[in-house]
PDB file of C-alpha atoms in Angstrom:
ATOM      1  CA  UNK A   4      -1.174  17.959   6.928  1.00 39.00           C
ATOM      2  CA  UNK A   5       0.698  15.867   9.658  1.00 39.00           C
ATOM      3  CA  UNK A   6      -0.618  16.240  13.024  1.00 41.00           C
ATOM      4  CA  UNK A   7       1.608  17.300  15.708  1.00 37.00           C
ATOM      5  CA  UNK A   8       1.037  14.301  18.315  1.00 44.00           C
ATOM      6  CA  UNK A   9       3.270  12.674  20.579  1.00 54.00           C
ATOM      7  CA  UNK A  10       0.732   9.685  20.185  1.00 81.00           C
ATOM      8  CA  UNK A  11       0.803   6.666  17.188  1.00 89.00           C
ATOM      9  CA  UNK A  12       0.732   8.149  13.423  1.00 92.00           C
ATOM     10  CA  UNK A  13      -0.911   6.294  11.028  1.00 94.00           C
ATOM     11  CA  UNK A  14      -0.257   7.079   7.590  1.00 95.00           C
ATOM     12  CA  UNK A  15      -1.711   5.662   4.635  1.00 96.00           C
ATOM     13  CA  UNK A  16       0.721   5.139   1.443  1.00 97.00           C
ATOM     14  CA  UNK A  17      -0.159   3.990  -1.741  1.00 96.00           C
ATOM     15  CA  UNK A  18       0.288   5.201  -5.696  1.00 96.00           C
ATOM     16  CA  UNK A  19      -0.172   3.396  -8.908  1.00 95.00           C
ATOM     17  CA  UNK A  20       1.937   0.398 -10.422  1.00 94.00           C
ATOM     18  CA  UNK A  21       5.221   1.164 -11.216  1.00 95.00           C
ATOM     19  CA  UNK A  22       5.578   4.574  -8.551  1.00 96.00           C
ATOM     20  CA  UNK A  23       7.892   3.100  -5.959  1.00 95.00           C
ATOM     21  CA  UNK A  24       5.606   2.953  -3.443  1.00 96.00           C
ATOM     22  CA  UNK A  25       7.181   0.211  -2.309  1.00 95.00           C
ATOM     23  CA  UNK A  26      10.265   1.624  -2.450  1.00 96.00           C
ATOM     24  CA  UNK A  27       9.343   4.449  -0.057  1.00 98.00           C
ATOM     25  CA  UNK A  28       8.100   1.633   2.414  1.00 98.00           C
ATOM     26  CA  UNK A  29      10.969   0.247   2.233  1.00 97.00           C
ATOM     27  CA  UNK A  30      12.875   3.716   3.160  1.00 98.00           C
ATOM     28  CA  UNK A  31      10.659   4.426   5.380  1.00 98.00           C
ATOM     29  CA  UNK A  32      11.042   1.329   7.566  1.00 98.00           C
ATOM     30  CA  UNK A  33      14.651   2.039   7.818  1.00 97.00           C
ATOM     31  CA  UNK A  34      14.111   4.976   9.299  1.00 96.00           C
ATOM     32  CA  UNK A  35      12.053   3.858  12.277  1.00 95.00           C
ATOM     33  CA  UNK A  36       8.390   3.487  10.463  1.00 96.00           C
ATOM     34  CA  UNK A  37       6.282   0.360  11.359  1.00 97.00           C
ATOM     35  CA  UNK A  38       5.047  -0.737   7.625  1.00 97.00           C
ATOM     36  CA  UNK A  39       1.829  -3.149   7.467  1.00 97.00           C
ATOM     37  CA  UNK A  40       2.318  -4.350   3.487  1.00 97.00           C
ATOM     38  CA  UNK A  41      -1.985  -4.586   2.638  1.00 95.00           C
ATOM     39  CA  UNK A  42      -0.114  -7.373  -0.522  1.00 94.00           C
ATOM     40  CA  UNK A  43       1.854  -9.611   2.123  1.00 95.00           C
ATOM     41  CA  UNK A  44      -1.342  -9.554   4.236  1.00 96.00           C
ATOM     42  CA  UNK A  45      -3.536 -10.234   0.879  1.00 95.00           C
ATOM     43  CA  UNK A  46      -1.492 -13.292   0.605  1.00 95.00           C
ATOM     44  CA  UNK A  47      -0.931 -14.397   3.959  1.00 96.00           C
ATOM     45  CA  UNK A  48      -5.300 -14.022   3.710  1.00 96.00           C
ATOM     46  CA  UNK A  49      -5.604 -16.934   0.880  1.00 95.00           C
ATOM     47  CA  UNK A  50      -2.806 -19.673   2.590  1.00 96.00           C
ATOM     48  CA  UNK A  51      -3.303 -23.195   2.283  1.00 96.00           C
ATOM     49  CA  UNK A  52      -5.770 -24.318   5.394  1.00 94.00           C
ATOM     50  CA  UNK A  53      -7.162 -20.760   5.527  1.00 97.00           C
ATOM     51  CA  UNK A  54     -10.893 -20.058   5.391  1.00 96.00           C
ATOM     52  CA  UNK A  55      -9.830 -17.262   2.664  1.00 97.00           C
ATOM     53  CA  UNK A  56      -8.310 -20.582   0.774  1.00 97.00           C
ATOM     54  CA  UNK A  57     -11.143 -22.471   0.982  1.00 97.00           C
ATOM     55  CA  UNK A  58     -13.358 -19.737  -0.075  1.00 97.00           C
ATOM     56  CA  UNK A  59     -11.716 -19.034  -3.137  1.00 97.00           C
ATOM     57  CA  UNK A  60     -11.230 -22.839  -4.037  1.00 97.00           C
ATOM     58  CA  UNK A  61     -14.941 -23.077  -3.635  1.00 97.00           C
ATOM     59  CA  UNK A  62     -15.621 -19.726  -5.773  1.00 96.00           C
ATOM     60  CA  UNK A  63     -13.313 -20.114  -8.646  1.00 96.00           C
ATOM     61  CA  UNK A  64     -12.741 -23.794  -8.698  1.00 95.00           C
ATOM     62  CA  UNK A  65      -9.589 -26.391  -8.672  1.00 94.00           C
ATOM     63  CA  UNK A  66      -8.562 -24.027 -12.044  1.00 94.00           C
ATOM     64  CA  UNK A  67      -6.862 -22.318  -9.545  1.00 95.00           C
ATOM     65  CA  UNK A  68      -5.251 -24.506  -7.532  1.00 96.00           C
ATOM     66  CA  UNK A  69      -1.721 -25.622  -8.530  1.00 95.00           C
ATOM     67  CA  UNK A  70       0.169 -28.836  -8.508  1.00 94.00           C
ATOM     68  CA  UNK A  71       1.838 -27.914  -4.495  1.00 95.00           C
ATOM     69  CA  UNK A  72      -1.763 -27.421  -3.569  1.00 94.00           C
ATOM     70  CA  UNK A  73      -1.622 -23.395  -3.198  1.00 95.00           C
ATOM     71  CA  UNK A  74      -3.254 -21.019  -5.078  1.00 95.00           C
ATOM     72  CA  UNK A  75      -1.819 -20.807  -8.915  1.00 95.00           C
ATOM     73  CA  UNK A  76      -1.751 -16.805  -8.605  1.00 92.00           C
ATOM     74  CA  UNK A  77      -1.311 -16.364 -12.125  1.00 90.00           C
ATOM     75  CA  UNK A  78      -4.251 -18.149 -13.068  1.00 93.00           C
ATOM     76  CA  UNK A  79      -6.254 -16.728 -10.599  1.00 94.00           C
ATOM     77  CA  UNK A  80      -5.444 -13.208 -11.911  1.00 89.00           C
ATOM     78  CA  UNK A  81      -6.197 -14.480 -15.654  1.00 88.00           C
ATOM     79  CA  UNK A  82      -9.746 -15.152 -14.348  1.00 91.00           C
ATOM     80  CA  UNK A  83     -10.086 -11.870 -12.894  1.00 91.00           C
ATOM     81  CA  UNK A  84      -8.123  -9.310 -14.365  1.00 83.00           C
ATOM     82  CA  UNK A  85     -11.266  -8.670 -17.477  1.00 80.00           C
ATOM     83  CA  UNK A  86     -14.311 -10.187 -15.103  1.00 89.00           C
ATOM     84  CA  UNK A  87     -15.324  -7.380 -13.103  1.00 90.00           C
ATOM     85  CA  UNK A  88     -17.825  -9.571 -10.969  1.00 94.00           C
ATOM     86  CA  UNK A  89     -15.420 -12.334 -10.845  1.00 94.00           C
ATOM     87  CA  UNK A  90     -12.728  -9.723  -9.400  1.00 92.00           C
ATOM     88  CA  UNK A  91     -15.876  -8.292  -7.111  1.00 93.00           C
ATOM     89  CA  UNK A  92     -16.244 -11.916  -5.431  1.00 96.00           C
ATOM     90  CA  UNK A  93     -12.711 -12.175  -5.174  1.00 96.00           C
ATOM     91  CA  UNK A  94     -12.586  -8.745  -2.750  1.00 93.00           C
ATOM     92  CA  UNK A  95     -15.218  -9.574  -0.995  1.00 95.00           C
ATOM     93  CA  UNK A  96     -13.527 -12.918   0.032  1.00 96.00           C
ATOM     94  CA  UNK A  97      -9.905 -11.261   0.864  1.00 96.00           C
ATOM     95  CA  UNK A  98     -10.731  -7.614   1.543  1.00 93.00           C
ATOM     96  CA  UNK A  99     -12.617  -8.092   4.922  1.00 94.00           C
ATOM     97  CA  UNK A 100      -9.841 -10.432   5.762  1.00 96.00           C
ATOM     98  CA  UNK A 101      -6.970  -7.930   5.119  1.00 95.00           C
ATOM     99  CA  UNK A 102      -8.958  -5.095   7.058  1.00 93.00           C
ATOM    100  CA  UNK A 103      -9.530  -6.669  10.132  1.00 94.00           C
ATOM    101  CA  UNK A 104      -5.972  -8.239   9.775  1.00 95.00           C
ATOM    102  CA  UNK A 105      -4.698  -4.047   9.575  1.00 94.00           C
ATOM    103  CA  UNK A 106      -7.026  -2.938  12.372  1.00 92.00           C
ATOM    104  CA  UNK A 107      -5.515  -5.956  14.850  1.00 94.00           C
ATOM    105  CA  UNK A 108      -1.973  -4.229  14.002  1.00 93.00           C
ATOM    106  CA  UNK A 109      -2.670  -1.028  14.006  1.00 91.00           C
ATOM    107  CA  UNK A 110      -4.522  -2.199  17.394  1.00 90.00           C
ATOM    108  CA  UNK A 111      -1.442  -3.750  18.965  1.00 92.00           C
ATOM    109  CA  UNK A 112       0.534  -0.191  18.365  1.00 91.00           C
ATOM    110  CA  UNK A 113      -2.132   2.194  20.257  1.00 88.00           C
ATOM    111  CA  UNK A 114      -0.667   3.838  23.196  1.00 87.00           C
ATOM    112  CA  UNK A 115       3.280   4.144  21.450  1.00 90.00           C
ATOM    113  CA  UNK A 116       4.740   6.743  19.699  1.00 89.00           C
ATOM    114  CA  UNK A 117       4.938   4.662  16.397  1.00 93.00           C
ATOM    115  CA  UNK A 118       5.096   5.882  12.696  1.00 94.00           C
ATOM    116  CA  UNK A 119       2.397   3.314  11.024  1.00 95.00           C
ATOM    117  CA  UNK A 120       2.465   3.251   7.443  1.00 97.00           C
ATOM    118  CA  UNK A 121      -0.280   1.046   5.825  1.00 96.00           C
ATOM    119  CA  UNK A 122       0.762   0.655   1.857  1.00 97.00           C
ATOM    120  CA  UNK A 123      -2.109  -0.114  -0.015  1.00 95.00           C
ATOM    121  CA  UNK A 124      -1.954  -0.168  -3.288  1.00 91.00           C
ATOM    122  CA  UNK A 125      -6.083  -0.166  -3.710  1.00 89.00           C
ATOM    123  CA  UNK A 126      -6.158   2.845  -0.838  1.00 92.00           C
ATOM    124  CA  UNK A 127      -7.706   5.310  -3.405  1.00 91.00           C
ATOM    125  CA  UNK A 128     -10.406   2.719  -4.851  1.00 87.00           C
ATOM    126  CA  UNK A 129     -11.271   1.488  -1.971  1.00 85.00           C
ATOM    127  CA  UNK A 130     -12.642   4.747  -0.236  1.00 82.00           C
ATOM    128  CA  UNK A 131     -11.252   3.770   2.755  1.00 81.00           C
ATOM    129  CA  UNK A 132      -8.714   5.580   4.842  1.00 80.00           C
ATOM    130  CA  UNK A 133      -8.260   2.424   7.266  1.00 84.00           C
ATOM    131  CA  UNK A 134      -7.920   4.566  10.406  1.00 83.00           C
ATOM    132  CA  UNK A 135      -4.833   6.692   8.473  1.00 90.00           C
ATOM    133  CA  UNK A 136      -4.616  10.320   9.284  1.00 90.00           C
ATOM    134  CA  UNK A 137      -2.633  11.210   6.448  1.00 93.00           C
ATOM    135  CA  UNK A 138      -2.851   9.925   3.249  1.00 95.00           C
ATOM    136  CA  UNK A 139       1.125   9.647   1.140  1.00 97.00           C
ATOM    137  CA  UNK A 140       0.829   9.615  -2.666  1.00 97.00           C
ATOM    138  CA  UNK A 141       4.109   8.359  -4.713  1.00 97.00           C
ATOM    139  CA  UNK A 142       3.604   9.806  -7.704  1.00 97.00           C
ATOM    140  CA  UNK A 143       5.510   9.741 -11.266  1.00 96.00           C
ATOM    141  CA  UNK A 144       4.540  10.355 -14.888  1.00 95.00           C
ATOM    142  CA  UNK A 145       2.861   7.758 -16.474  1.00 95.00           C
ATOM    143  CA  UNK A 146       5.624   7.203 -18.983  1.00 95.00           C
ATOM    144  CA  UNK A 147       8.385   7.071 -16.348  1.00 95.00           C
ATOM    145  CA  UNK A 148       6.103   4.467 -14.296  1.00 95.00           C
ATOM    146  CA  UNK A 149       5.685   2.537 -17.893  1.00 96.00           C
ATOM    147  CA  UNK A 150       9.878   2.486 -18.563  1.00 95.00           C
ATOM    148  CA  UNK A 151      10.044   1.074 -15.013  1.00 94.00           C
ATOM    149  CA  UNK A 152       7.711  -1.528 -15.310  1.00 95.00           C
ATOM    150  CA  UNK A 153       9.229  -2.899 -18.802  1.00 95.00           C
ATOM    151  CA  UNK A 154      12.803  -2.253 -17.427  1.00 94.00           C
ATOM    152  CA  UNK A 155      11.932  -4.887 -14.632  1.00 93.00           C
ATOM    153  CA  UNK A 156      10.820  -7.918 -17.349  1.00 93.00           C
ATOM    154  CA  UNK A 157       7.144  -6.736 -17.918  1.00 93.00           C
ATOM    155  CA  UNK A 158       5.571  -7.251 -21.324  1.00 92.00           C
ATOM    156  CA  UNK A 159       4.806  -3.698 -22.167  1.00 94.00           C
ATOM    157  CA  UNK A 160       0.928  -4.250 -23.430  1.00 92.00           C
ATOM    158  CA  UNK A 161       0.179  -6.130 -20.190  1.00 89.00           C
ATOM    159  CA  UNK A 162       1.718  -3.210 -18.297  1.00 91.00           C
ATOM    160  CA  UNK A 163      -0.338  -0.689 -20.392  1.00 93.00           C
ATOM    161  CA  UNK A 164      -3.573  -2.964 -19.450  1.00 89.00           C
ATOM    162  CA  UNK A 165      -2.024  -2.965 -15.630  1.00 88.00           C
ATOM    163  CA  UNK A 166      -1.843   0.936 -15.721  1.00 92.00           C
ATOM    164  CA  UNK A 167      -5.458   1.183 -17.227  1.00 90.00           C
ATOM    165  CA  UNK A 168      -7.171  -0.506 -14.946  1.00 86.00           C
ATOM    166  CA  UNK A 169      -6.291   1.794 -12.139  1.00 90.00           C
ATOM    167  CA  UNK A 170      -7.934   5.181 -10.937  1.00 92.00           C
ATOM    168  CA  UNK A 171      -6.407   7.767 -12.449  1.00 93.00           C
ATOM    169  CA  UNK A 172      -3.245   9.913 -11.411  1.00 93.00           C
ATOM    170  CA  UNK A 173      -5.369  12.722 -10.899  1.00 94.00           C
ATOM    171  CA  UNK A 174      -7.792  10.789  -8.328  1.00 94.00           C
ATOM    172  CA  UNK A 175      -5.026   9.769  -6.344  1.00 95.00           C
ATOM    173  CA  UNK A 176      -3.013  12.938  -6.254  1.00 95.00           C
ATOM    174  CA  UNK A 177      -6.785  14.501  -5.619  1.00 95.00           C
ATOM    175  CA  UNK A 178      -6.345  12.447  -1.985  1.00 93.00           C
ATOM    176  CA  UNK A 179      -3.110  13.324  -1.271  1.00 95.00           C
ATOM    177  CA  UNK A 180      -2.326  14.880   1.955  1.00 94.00           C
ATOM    178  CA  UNK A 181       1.708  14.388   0.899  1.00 96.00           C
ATOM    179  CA  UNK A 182       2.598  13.847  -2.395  1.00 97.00           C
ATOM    180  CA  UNK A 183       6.293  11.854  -3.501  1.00 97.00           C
ATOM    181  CA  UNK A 184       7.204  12.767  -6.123  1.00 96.00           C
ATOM    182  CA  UNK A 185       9.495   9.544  -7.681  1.00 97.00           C
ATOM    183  CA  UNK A 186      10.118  10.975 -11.007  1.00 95.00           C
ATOM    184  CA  UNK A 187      14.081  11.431 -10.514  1.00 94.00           C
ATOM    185  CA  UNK A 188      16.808   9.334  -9.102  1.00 95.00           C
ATOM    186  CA  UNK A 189      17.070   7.424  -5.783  1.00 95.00           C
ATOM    187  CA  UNK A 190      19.235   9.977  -4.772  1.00 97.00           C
ATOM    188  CA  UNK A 191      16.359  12.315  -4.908  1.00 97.00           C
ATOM    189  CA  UNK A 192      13.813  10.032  -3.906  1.00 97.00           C
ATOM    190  CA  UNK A 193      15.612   9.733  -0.607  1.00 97.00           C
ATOM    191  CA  UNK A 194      15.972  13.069   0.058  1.00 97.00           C
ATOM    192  CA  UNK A 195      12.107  13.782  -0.229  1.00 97.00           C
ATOM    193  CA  UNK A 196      11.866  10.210   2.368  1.00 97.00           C
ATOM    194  CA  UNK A 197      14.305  12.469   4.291  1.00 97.00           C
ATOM    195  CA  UNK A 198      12.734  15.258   4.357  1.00 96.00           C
ATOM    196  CA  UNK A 199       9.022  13.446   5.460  1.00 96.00           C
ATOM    197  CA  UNK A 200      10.606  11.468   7.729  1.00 96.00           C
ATOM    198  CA  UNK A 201      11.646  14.778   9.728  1.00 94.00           C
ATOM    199  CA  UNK A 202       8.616  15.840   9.657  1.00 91.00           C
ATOM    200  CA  UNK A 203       7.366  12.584  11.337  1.00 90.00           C
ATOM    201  CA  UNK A 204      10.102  12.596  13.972  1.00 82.00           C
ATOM    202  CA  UNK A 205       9.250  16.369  14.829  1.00 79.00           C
ATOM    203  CA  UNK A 206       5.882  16.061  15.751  1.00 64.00           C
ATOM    204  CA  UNK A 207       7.792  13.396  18.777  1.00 56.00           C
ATOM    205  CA  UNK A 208       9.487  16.438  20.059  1.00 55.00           C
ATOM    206  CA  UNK A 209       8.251  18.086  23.115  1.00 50.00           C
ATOM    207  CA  UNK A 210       6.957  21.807  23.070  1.00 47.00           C
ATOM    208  CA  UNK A 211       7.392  24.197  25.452  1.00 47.00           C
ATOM    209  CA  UNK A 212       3.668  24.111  26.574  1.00 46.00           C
ATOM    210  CA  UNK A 213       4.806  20.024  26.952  1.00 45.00           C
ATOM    211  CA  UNK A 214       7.481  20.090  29.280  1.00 38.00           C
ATOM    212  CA  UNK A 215       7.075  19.975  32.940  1.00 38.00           C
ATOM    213  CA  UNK A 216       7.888  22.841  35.287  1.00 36.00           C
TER     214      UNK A 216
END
């Protein structure tokens, strides 16, 4: 449900690898929406010179570090990907970092009328709703999610691994205040943006018991 409120929405989108979430940020933000990316704020968390840099370094080693001095992403994710405490002491490292980074935004928005959507991929296994009041699921089949993902360059048993490691389509959708669904064209795909995006922009609209006399 989407509260009618002239005050700040915060909406929480997320859905698994390969379901366009990022795509409906992206249509989202040109329609007006204020989009904190949890990934660009997961990266911005682990810069050279940043405690969250130093951290890791310190945790996983100069393994990870490559030639330029930044983090060598790739083989920080080789470490992690099958280490389940490894990838635990990785969260705990960047995850407080990214919250407090979303609360500051969402922070710096209270008192407007802004559409805040927080995509985060992890929203779902994380068990936290980050201050959202409505939680947007972009949802596909798995298979359509897999074509996608090997149409774009990825080997298709790493993408299987990718797709495994997630919570389920059913926990997701079983969160889902709005559901997406991204399982037919752009075309189509807009028009359900369209059609949430009214939604959004209706609950700015006055009522009658609003107006003054």
């Amino acid at each position: 449900m989407i509260r009618s409120t002239p005050d700040m929405l915060v909406a929480g989108l997320t859905g698994g690898i390969g379901s366009g979430k990022s795509t409906v940020a992206a249509l989202l933000a040109e329609r007006g929406a204020v989009v904190v990316d949890a990934d660009r704020l997961a990266r911005d968390a682990v810069e050279v010179g940043t405690p969250g840099y130093r951290a890791v370094v310190e945790r996983f080693g100069p393994s990870v570090v490559a030639p330029d001095g930044s983090l060598d992403r790739a083989a920080l994710a080789g470490l992690v990907f099958e280490d389940p405490a490894a990838l635990a002491d990785l969260n705990a490292i960047v995850h407080p970092i990214v919250r407090a980074a979303i609360a500051r935004r969402v922070a710096e928005l209270e008192g407007t009328d802004a559409v805040v959507v927080l995509e985060i991929p992890l929203l779902v296994e994380s068990k936290r709703t980050y201050g959202a009041s409505v939680v947007l699921v972009v949802d596909c089949p798995e298979d359509v999610a897999l074509r996608r993902l090997v149409g774009r360059g990825m080997d298709e048993a790493d993408a299987r691994r990718r797709m495994a490691a997630q919570v389920s389509r059913a926990d997701r959708l079983a969160v889902a205040d709005v559901v997406i669904d991204n399982s037919g064209t752009p075309a189509q795909l807009e028009n359900s943006v369209d059609e949430l995006w009214a939604r959004f922009t209706d609950r700015r609209q006055p009522r009658d018991g609003d107006r003054p006399d």
